[in-house]
mmCIF file of C-alpha atoms in Angstrom:
data_model
loop_
_atom_site.group_PDB
_atom_site.id
_atom_site.type_symbol
_atom_site.label_atom_id
_atom_site.label_comp_id
_atom_site.label_asym_id
_atom_site.label_seq_id
_atom_site.Cartn_x
_atom_site.Cartn_y
_atom_site.Cartn_z
ATOM 1 C CA MET A 1182 -0.003 0.325 0.194
ATOM 2 C CA VAL A 1183 0.843 3.727 -0.631
ATOM 3 C CA VAL A 1184 -1.094 5.689 1.985
ATOM 4 C CA GLY A 1185 -1.755 9.316 2.346
ATOM 5 C CA PHE A 1186 -2.083 11.302 5.738
ATOM 6 C CA ARG A 1187 -2.058 14.539 7.293
ATOM 7 C CA GLY A 1188 0.797 16.137 9.272
ATOM 8 C CA PHE A 1189 4.005 17.935 8.774
ATOM 9 C CA THR A 1190 5.914 15.744 11.366
ATOM 10 C CA VAL A 1191 5.651 12.163 12.303
ATOM 11 C CA ASP A 1192 4.542 13.077 15.625
ATOM 12 C CA GLU A 1193 1.663 14.762 14.165
ATOM 13 C CA ALA A 1194 0.396 11.581 12.353
ATOM 14 C CA PRO A 1195 0.801 8.890 14.880
ATOM 15 C CA TRP A 1196 -1.414 6.370 12.990
ATOM 16 C CA ILE A 1197 0.988 6.275 10.125
ATOM 17 C CA ARG A 1198 3.927 5.982 12.201
ATOM 18 C CA ASP A 1199 2.607 3.001 13.948
ATOM 19 C CA ALA A 1200 1.282 1.491 10.482
ATOM 20 C CA ILE A 1201 5.029 2.112 9.016
ATOM 21 C CA ARG A 1202 6.790 0.699 12.371
ATOM 22 C CA ASP A 1203 4.573 -1.950 13.676
ATOM 23 C CA GLY A 1204 2.126 -2.760 10.753
ATOM 24 C CA GLY A 1205 4.502 -3.147 7.928
ATOM 25 C CA LEU A 1206 3.133 -0.214 5.591
ATOM 26 C CA GLY A 1207 5.319 -0.193 2.602
ATOM 27 C CA GLY A 1208 4.599 3.305 1.135
ATOM 28 C CA VAL A 1209 3.370 6.896 1.779
ATOM 29 C CA ILE A 1210 2.314 9.752 -0.713
ATOM 30 C CA LEU A 1211 2.616 13.234 0.349
ATOM 31 C CA PHE A 1212 0.306 16.133 -0.786
ATOM 32 C CA ASP A 1213 1.003 19.800 -0.487
ATOM 33 C CA GLU A 1214 -2.728 20.870 0.375
ATOM 34 C CA GLU A 1215 -6.404 19.701 0.738
ATOM 35 C CA PRO A 1216 -8.235 19.942 -2.703
ATOM 36 C CA GLU A 1217 -11.393 21.398 -1.022
ATOM 37 C CA THR A 1218 -9.817 23.771 1.489
ATOM 38 C CA GLY A 1219 -6.495 24.518 0.469
ATOM 39 C CA ASN A 1220 -5.146 23.833 3.996
ATOM 40 C CA LEU A 1221 -1.651 22.474 3.814
ATOM 41 C CA ARG A 1222 -1.087 18.899 4.506
ATOM 42 C CA ASN A 1223 2.255 17.516 4.310
ATOM 43 C CA ILE A 1224 4.457 20.235 2.684
ATOM 44 C CA LYS A 1225 5.503 23.490 4.065
ATOM 45 C CA SER A 1226 9.161 23.946 3.048
ATOM 46 C CA PRO A 1227 11.890 21.964 1.751
ATOM 47 C CA ALA A 1228 13.556 21.579 5.083
ATOM 48 C CA GLN A 1229 10.491 20.394 6.718
ATOM 49 C CA VAL A 1230 9.832 17.821 3.898
ATOM 50 C CA SER A 1231 13.349 16.583 4.173
ATOM 51 C CA ARG A 1232 13.136 16.086 7.851
ATOM 52 C CA LEU A 1233 9.472 14.378 7.528
ATOM 53 C CA ILE A 1234 10.881 12.007 4.950
ATOM 54 C CA SER A 1235 14.000 11.113 7.045
ATOM 55 C CA ASP A 1236 12.035 10.550 9.975
ATOM 56 C CA LEU A 1237 9.358 8.224 8.083
ATOM 57 C CA ARG A 1238 12.152 6.167 6.653
ATOM 58 C CA ALA A 1239 13.934 5.629 10.137
ATOM 59 C CA LEU A 1240 10.550 3.961 11.288
ATOM 60 C CA ALA A 1241 11.552 1.227 8.626
ATOM 61 C CA PRO A 1242 15.131 0.416 8.833
ATOM 62 C CA ASP A 1243 14.567 -3.096 7.392
ATOM 63 C CA ARG A 1244 13.139 -1.865 4.211
ATOM 64 C CA ARG A 1245 13.354 0.649 1.869
ATOM 65 C CA LEU A 1246 10.069 2.796 2.339
ATOM 66 C CA ILE A 1247 8.235 4.075 -0.689
ATOM 67 C CA VAL A 1248 7.866 7.924 -0.551
ATOM 68 C CA ALA A 1249 5.765 9.015 -3.397
ATOM 69 C CA VAL A 1250 4.338 12.239 -4.701
ATOM 70 C CA ASP A 1251 2.581 13.747 -7.912
ATOM 71 C CA GLN A 1252 5.379 15.960 -9.368
ATOM 72 C CA GLU A 1253 4.193 16.346 -12.944
ATOM 73 C CA GLY A 1254 4.662 20.114 -13.303
ATOM 74 C CA GLY A 1255 2.156 22.782 -14.029
ATOM 75 C CA VAL A 1256 -0.827 22.473 -12.072
ATOM 76 C CA VAL A 1257 0.111 19.087 -10.452
ATOM 77 C CA THR A 1258 3.246 20.121 -8.683
ATOM 78 C CA ARG A 1259 3.335 19.228 -5.168
ATOM 79 C CA LEU A 1260 6.703 20.769 -4.355
ATOM 80 C CA SER A 1261 6.052 24.084 -5.651
ATOM 81 C CA PRO A 1262 7.289 27.461 -5.297
ATOM 82 C CA ARG A 1263 4.481 28.391 -2.734
ATOM 83 C CA HIS A 1264 6.384 25.864 -0.419
ATOM 84 C CA GLY A 1265 10.108 27.258 -1.513
ATOM 85 C CA PHE A 1266 10.713 24.746 -4.300
ATOM 86 C CA PRO A 1267 11.752 25.738 -7.982
ATOM 87 C CA ALA A 1268 8.795 26.174 -10.584
ATOM 88 C CA VAL A 1269 7.991 23.491 -12.913
ATOM 89 C CA ALA A 1270 6.438 23.789 -16.254
ATOM 90 C CA SER A 1271 3.866 21.565 -17.259
ATOM 91 C CA GLU A 1272 4.206 18.590 -19.870
ATOM 92 C CA ALA A 1273 2.015 20.659 -22.357
ATOM 93 C CA GLN A 1274 4.518 23.652 -22.180
ATOM 94 C CA VAL A 1275 7.605 21.527 -22.717
ATOM 95 C CA GLY A 1276 6.125 18.720 -24.905
ATOM 96 C CA GLY A 1277 7.702 18.647 -28.345
ATOM 97 C CA GLU A 1278 10.374 21.390 -27.566
ATOM 98 C CA ASP A 1279 14.052 20.192 -28.662
ATOM 99 C CA ARG A 1280 15.540 17.331 -26.465
ATOM 100 C CA THR A 1281 18.002 19.399 -24.668
ATOM 101 C CA ALA A 1282 14.984 21.745 -23.387
ATOM 102 C CA VAL A 1283 13.074 18.719 -22.194
ATOM 103 C CA ARG A 1284 16.233 17.236 -20.538
ATOM 104 C CA THR A 1285 16.917 20.494 -18.662
ATOM 105 C CA TRP A 1286 13.122 20.554 -17.633
ATOM 106 C CA ALA A 1287 13.353 17.037 -16.369
ATOM 107 C CA ASP A 1288 16.617 17.148 -14.663
ATOM 108 C CA GLY A 1289 15.329 19.818 -12.642
ATOM 109 C CA LEU A 1290 12.159 18.260 -11.732
ATOM 110 C CA ALA A 1291 13.884 15.078 -10.677
ATOM 111 C CA ALA A 1292 16.733 16.942 -8.628
ATOM 112 C CA THR A 1293 14.074 18.451 -6.731
ATOM 113 C CA LEU A 1294 12.549 15.090 -5.630
ATOM 114 C CA ALA A 1295 15.934 13.786 -4.854
ATOM 115 C CA SER A 1296 17.117 16.662 -2.630
ATOM 116 C CA VAL A 1297 14.322 15.911 -0.272
ATOM 117 C CA GLY A 1298 14.297 12.060 -0.389
ATOM 118 C CA VAL A 1299 11.407 11.282 -2.776
ATOM 119 C CA ASN A 1300 11.871 7.922 -4.311
ATOM 120 C CA LEU A 1301 8.757 7.466 -6.595
ATOM 121 C CA ASN A 1302 7.201 10.054 -8.655
ATOM 122 C CA LEU A 1303 3.552 9.224 -9.871
ATOM 123 C CA ALA A 1304 4.700 10.878 -13.351
ATOM 124 C CA PRO A 1305 5.023 10.993 -16.227
ATOM 125 C CA VAL A 1306 1.748 11.362 -17.604
ATOM 126 C CA ALA A 1307 1.697 9.186 -20.895
ATOM 127 C CA ASP A 1308 -1.690 10.097 -21.894
ATOM 128 C CA VAL A 1309 -2.169 11.171 -25.320
ATOM 129 C CA ASP A 1310 -3.907 14.585 -25.737
ATOM 130 C CA VAL A 1311 -6.709 13.225 -27.783
ATOM 131 C CA ASN A 1312 -9.279 15.493 -26.416
ATOM 132 C CA PRO A 1313 -8.253 18.873 -25.475
ATOM 133 C CA ASP A 1314 -11.102 19.706 -23.153
ATOM 134 C CA ASN A 1315 -10.659 16.598 -21.116
ATOM 135 C CA PRO A 1316 -11.218 18.021 -17.672
ATOM 136 C CA ALA A 1317 -8.539 15.647 -16.061
ATOM 137 C CA ILE A 1318 -5.669 15.950 -18.741
ATOM 138 C CA GLY A 1319 -5.983 18.249 -21.645
ATOM 139 C CA ALA A 1320 -7.614 21.078 -19.973
ATOM 140 C CA LEU A 1321 -5.025 20.935 -17.332
ATOM 141 C CA GLY A 1322 -2.085 20.994 -19.573
ATOM 142 C CA ARG A 1323 -0.938 17.365 -18.226
ATOM 143 C CA SER A 1324 0.185 15.542 -21.604
ATOM 144 C CA PHE A 1325 3.036 16.125 -23.777
ATOM 145 C CA SER A 1326 1.316 16.083 -26.972
ATOM 146 C CA ALA A 1327 -1.495 14.885 -29.126
ATOM 147 C CA ASP A 1328 1.252 12.804 -30.989
ATOM 148 C CA PRO A 1329 1.961 9.583 -29.322
ATOM 149 C CA ALA A 1330 5.490 9.711 -30.878
ATOM 150 C CA ILE A 1331 6.102 12.881 -28.868
ATOM 151 C CA VAL A 1332 4.486 11.529 -25.776
ATOM 152 C CA GLY A 1333 6.852 8.465 -25.851
ATOM 153 C CA ARG A 1334 10.008 10.498 -26.554
ATOM 154 C CA ASP A 1335 9.707 13.091 -24.095
ATOM 155 C CA ALA A 1336 8.417 10.564 -21.196
ATOM 156 C CA ALA A 1337 11.860 8.571 -21.798
ATOM 157 C CA ILE A 1338 13.723 11.804 -21.690
ATOM 158 C CA GLU A 1339 11.775 12.514 -18.042
ATOM 159 C CA ILE A 1340 12.263 8.693 -16.966
ATOM 160 C CA ARG A 1341 16.059 8.732 -17.734
ATOM 161 C CA ALA A 1342 16.435 12.355 -15.675
ATOM 162 C CA HIS A 1343 14.625 10.623 -12.756
ATOM 163 C CA HIS A 1344 16.934 7.556 -12.894
ATOM 164 C CA ARG A 1345 20.009 9.753 -12.934
ATOM 165 C CA ASN A 1346 18.758 11.051 -9.593
ATOM 166 C CA GLY A 1347 17.781 7.767 -8.054
ATOM 167 C CA VAL A 1348 14.080 8.466 -8.349
ATOM 168 C CA ARG A 1349 11.557 5.649 -9.844
ATOM 169 C CA THR A 1350 8.865 6.879 -12.110
ATOM 170 C CA THR A 1351 5.196 5.856 -12.741
ATOM 171 C CA LEU A 1352 3.448 5.938 -16.283
ATOM 172 C CA LYS A 1353 -0.116 6.901 -16.063
ATOM 173 C CA HIS A 1354 -2.912 6.380 -16.773
ATOM 174 C CA PHE A 1355 -3.115 3.119 -18.333
ATOM 175 C CA PRO A 1356 -4.537 2.158 -20.825
ATOM 176 C CA GLY A 1357 -5.096 5.744 -21.825
ATOM 177 C CA LEU A 1358 -6.952 8.663 -20.242
ATOM 178 C CA GLY A 1359 -6.330 11.201 -22.801
ATOM 179 C CA SER A 1360 -9.915 11.031 -24.551
ATOM 180 C CA ALA A 1361 -12.003 11.021 -21.753
ATOM 181 C CA SER A 1362 -14.525 13.635 -20.801
ATOM 182 C CA VAL A 1363 -14.902 13.026 -17.048
ATOM 183 C CA ASN A 1364 -12.272 13.475 -14.344
ATOM 184 C CA THR A 1365 -12.213 10.024 -12.501
ATOM 185 C CA ASP A 1366 -11.664 11.863 -9.009
ATOM 186 C CA ASN A 1367 -15.516 12.559 -9.441
ATOM 187 C CA GLY A 1368 -16.910 9.859 -11.560
ATOM 188 C CA ILE A 1369 -16.315 6.900 -13.843
ATOM 189 C CA ALA A 1370 -14.922 7.949 -17.017
ATOM 190 C CA ASP A 1371 -15.905 5.614 -20.034
ATOM 191 C CA VAL A 1372 -13.561 5.814 -23.155
ATOM 192 C CA THR A 1373 -15.009 2.867 -25.023
ATOM 193 C CA THR A 1374 -16.030 4.838 -27.974
ATOM 194 C CA THR A 1375 -13.091 7.298 -28.037
ATOM 195 C CA TRP A 1376 -10.107 5.369 -27.076
ATOM 196 C CA THR A 1377 -7.629 4.132 -29.863
ATOM 197 C CA GLN A 1378 -4.901 1.669 -29.699
ATOM 198 C CA ALA A 1379 -2.359 4.489 -30.647
ATOM 199 C CA GLU A 1380 -2.766 5.624 -26.945
ATOM 200 C CA LEU A 1381 -0.631 2.448 -26.063
ATOM 201 C CA ASP A 1382 2.145 3.660 -28.495
ATOM 202 C CA PRO A 1383 3.931 5.403 -25.562
ATOM 203 C CA TYR A 1384 3.629 2.477 -23.316
ATOM 204 C CA ARG A 1385 5.108 0.266 -26.293
ATOM 205 C CA THR A 1386 8.125 2.564 -26.912
ATOM 206 C CA LEU A 1387 9.011 2.786 -23.084
ATOM 207 C CA LEU A 1388 8.708 -0.926 -22.415
ATOM 208 C CA ALA A 1389 10.791 -1.662 -25.632
ATOM 209 C CA ASP A 1390 13.476 0.626 -23.966
ATOM 210 C CA HIS A 1391 13.232 -0.938 -20.769
ATOM 211 C CA LEU A 1392 12.401 2.302 -18.958
ATOM 212 C CA VAL A 1393 9.112 1.488 -17.107
ATOM 213 C CA ASP A 1394 9.228 1.240 -13.419
ATOM 214 C CA VAL A 1395 5.744 1.506 -12.382
ATOM 215 C CA VAL A 1396 2.328 1.743 -14.313
ATOM 216 C CA MET A 1397 -0.684 3.309 -12.895
ATOM 217 C CA ALA A 1398 -3.935 1.442 -13.789
ATOM 218 C CA ALA A 1399 -6.547 4.131 -14.416
ATOM 219 C CA HIS A 1400 -10.211 4.280 -13.038
ATOM 220 C CA VAL A 1401 -11.337 4.359 -16.605
ATOM 221 C CA VAL A 1402 -13.735 2.126 -18.192
ATOM 222 C CA ASN A 1403 -12.584 0.780 -21.731
ATOM 223 C CA GLY A 1404 -15.178 -1.358 -23.271
ATOM 224 C CA GLN A 1405 -13.030 -2.291 -26.118
ATOM 225 C CA ILE A 1406 -10.837 -4.109 -23.400
ATOM 226 C CA ASP A 1407 -13.333 -5.020 -20.606
ATOM 227 C CA PRO A 1408 -16.964 -3.725 -20.617
ATOM 228 C CA GLY A 1409 -17.919 -2.115 -17.593
ATOM 229 C CA VAL A 1410 -14.957 -2.810 -15.663
ATOM 230 C CA PRO A 1411 -12.497 0.190 -14.729
ATOM 231 C CA ALA A 1412 -8.939 -0.604 -15.626
ATOM 232 C CA SER A 1413 -7.874 -0.493 -12.070
ATOM 233 C CA LEU A 1414 -9.940 -3.406 -11.386
ATOM 234 C CA SER A 1415 -9.606 -5.324 -14.584
ATOM 235 C CA HIS A 1416 -7.854 -8.588 -15.033
ATOM 236 C CA ALA A 1417 -8.358 -8.396 -18.724
ATOM 237 C CA THR A 1418 -6.470 -4.833 -18.488
ATOM 238 C CA VAL A 1419 -3.819 -5.385 -16.113
ATOM 239 C CA THR A 1420 -2.857 -9.047 -16.608
ATOM 240 C CA GLY A 1421 -4.423 -9.615 -20.231
ATOM 241 C CA LEU A 1422 -3.237 -6.474 -21.934
ATOM 242 C CA LEU A 1423 -0.489 -4.940 -19.609
ATOM 243 C CA ARG A 1424 1.326 -8.228 -18.745
ATOM 244 C CA GLU A 1425 0.396 -10.735 -21.259
ATOM 245 C CA THR A 1426 0.175 -8.780 -24.582
ATOM 246 C CA LEU A 1427 2.640 -5.922 -23.711
ATOM 247 C CA GLY A 1428 4.975 -7.963 -21.668
ATOM 248 C CA PHE A 1429 5.277 -5.865 -18.439
ATOM 249 C CA ASP A 1430 6.038 -7.776 -15.367
ATOM 250 C CA GLY A 1431 7.108 -4.805 -13.063
ATOM 251 C CA VAL A 1432 4.976 -3.027 -10.560
ATOM 252 C CA VAL A 1433 1.293 -1.907 -11.139
ATOM 253 C CA ILE A 1434 -0.376 0.608 -8.938
ATOM 254 C CA THR A 1435 -3.894 1.796 -8.681
ATOM 255 C CA ASP A 1436 -5.084 5.267 -8.947
ATOM 256 C CA ASP A 1437 -6.562 6.471 -5.496
ATOM 257 C CA MET A 1438 -8.958 3.669 -4.294
ATOM 258 C CA HIS A 1439 -10.795 6.254 -2.502
ATOM 259 C CA ALA A 1440 -11.868 8.215 -5.650
ATOM 260 C CA ALA A 1441 -15.543 8.538 -5.821
ATOM 261 C CA ALA A 1442 -15.417 6.475 -9.148
ATOM 262 C CA ILE A 1443 -14.511 3.269 -7.304
ATOM 263 C CA ARG A 1444 -15.623 3.677 -3.891
ATOM 264 C CA GLU A 1445 -19.431 4.941 -4.982
ATOM 265 C CA THR A 1446 -19.649 2.185 -7.618
ATOM 266 C CA PHE A 1447 -17.982 -0.792 -6.403
ATOM 267 C CA GLY A 1448 -17.588 -0.322 -2.753
ATOM 268 C CA PHE A 1449 -13.928 0.133 -1.136
ATOM 269 C CA ASP A 1450 -13.860 -3.642 0.254
ATOM 270 C CA ASP A 1451 -14.771 -5.232 -3.120
ATOM 271 C CA ALA A 1452 -12.829 -2.863 -5.064
ATOM 272 C CA VAL A 1453 -9.518 -4.001 -3.163
ATOM 273 C CA GLY A 1454 -10.360 -7.587 -3.922
ATOM 274 C CA MET A 1455 -10.966 -6.837 -7.697
ATOM 275 C CA ALA A 1456 -7.756 -4.899 -7.896
ATOM 276 C CA LEU A 1457 -5.583 -7.575 -6.694
ATOM 277 C CA GLU A 1458 -7.308 -10.212 -8.464
ATOM 278 C CA ALA A 1459 -6.597 -8.110 -11.632
ATOM 279 C CA GLY A 1460 -3.053 -8.382 -10.916
ATOM 280 C CA VAL A 1461 -2.048 -5.051 -9.199
ATOM 281 C CA ASP A 1462 0.650 -4.874 -6.888
ATOM 282 C CA LEU A 1463 0.238 -1.604 -5.071
ATOM 283 C CA LEU A 1464 -2.838 -0.057 -3.632
ATOM 284 C CA LEU A 1465 -2.838 3.669 -3.710
ATOM 285 C CA VAL A 1466 -5.170 5.258 -0.834
ATOM 286 C CA ALA A 1467 -4.703 9.021 -0.872
ATOM 287 C CA ASN A 1468 -7.043 9.680 2.067
ATOM 288 C CA GLN A 1469 -8.106 12.687 0.466
ATOM 289 C CA GLN A 1470 -11.895 12.324 -0.117
ATOM 290 C CA VAL A 1471 -12.127 9.873 2.793
ATOM 291 C CA ARG A 1472 -10.154 10.412 5.940
ATOM 292 C CA ASP A 1473 -9.684 6.836 7.478
ATOM 293 C CA PRO A 1474 -6.708 6.308 9.766
ATOM 294 C CA THR A 1475 -7.581 2.558 10.181
ATOM 295 C CA VAL A 1476 -7.343 2.013 6.196
ATOM 296 C CA VAL A 1477 -4.176 0.117 6.643
ATOM 297 C CA GLU A 1478 -5.436 -2.500 8.954
ATOM 298 C CA LYS A 1479 -8.804 -2.430 6.976
ATOM 299 C CA VAL A 1480 -6.955 -3.695 3.931
ATOM 300 C CA ILE A 1481 -4.792 -6.314 5.813
ATOM 301 C CA GLY A 1482 -8.228 -7.563 6.896
ATOM 302 C CA ILE A 1483 -9.581 -7.657 3.586
ATOM 303 C CA VAL A 1484 -6.725 -9.591 1.972
ATOM 304 C CA GLU A 1485 -6.674 -12.082 4.934
ATOM 305 C CA GLY A 1486 -10.360 -12.644 4.339
ATOM 306 C CA LEU A 1487 -9.833 -13.081 0.465
ATOM 307 C CA ILE A 1488 -7.272 -15.802 1.251
ATOM 308 C CA ALA A 1489 -9.385 -17.428 3.752
ATOM 309 C CA GLN A 1490 -12.289 -17.753 1.113
ATOM 310 C CA GLY A 1491 -9.940 -18.654 -1.515
ATOM 311 C CA ARG A 1492 -10.330 -15.725 -3.806
ATOM 312 C CA LEU A 1493 -6.558 -14.975 -3.498
ATOM 313 C CA SER A 1494 -3.564 -17.108 -2.914
ATOM 314 C CA GLU A 1495 -0.727 -16.432 -0.794
ATOM 315 C CA ALA A 1496 1.394 -17.162 -3.790
ATOM 316 C CA ARG A 1497 -0.389 -14.225 -5.600
ATOM 317 C CA ILE A 1498 0.463 -11.922 -2.775
ATOM 318 C CA ASP A 1499 4.300 -13.078 -2.806
ATOM 319 C CA GLU A 1500 4.251 -12.307 -6.543
ATOM 320 C CA SER A 1501 3.599 -8.684 -5.832
ATOM 321 C CA VAL A 1502 5.829 -8.557 -2.995
ATOM 322 C CA ALA A 1503 8.709 -9.735 -5.564
ATOM 323 C CA ARG A 1504 7.793 -7.251 -8.113
ATOM 324 C CA ILE A 1505 7.903 -4.402 -5.359
ATOM 325 C CA GLU A 1506 11.457 -5.808 -3.804
ATOM 326 C CA ARG A 1507 12.992 -6.006 -7.501
ATOM 327 C CA LEU A 1508 12.080 -2.255 -7.551
ATOM 328 C CA PHE A 1509 12.726 -1.205 -4.248
ATOM 329 C CA PRO A 1510 15.370 -3.547 -2.692
ATOM 330 C CA LEU A 1511 15.337 -4.338 0.829
ATOM 331 C CA VAL A 1512 17.943 -2.357 2.743
ATOM 332 C CA PRO A 1513 20.646 -4.878 4.144
#
């Protein structure tokens, strides 16, 4: 699990401290502010974030704690000038520029993450800008281009910059959210009639170059692949398309499992089971729209129940653990 919480210090978030230290929680995600109120959540300044991450890591001396953020650039920039970090242009602003310009942008972005100890960026966005009015992607400038080749090229430049700085990356939103007309934070996006195979081209390019660390499965329904089931919960999408057809055997993470698109349609408990059955390795729980300090214990209970019922096997869980440990090796 990668879980969100509120607090600028470990002492301000005792439940997340206990979940890491005593419950074996594998990862956290940091946010700058609450989307509804604008109140600060985890990020005040570079020094404060560095200390927070250092203290979180100290709670898990036997393993490499995942510390994630969404640092895409543009409107989705958690480490922003408001909190003393350098400004970061959006993917749309740099997409299609010459390689040197994109590399300079990417190096700066990745260096900022490395400077405070973040080791997983939930970026780059690999969506193709099919619908420029898309409220989740195009309208926010979150895509490099409407040209899949440019998306693949610029995402590769960004990923290599992260790797030079010791940071892992996440391609999103698989299998493609660029043609959507709904933001999946607010409802189910259905791209059945608008999605095309070309939206997989960036993934094919990056997989061929062995650059893919993590893929985020989107809360998007694509009836061309699996009618009525979001990609994040779809065996046909995660195991069938991504793993078997495209050949990816790395880590797959869900989009936020507390998103309205999932929580209100499937229910949290059932969605957890569906995601794991689909072949997902990491469950992202942002604790944004829902505030649940018991969520780690809750998910553990759900998984134990699924194993007891025979819906999941311990071998299936071990498979995911092995993928995660390949990407984030245990500390000696």
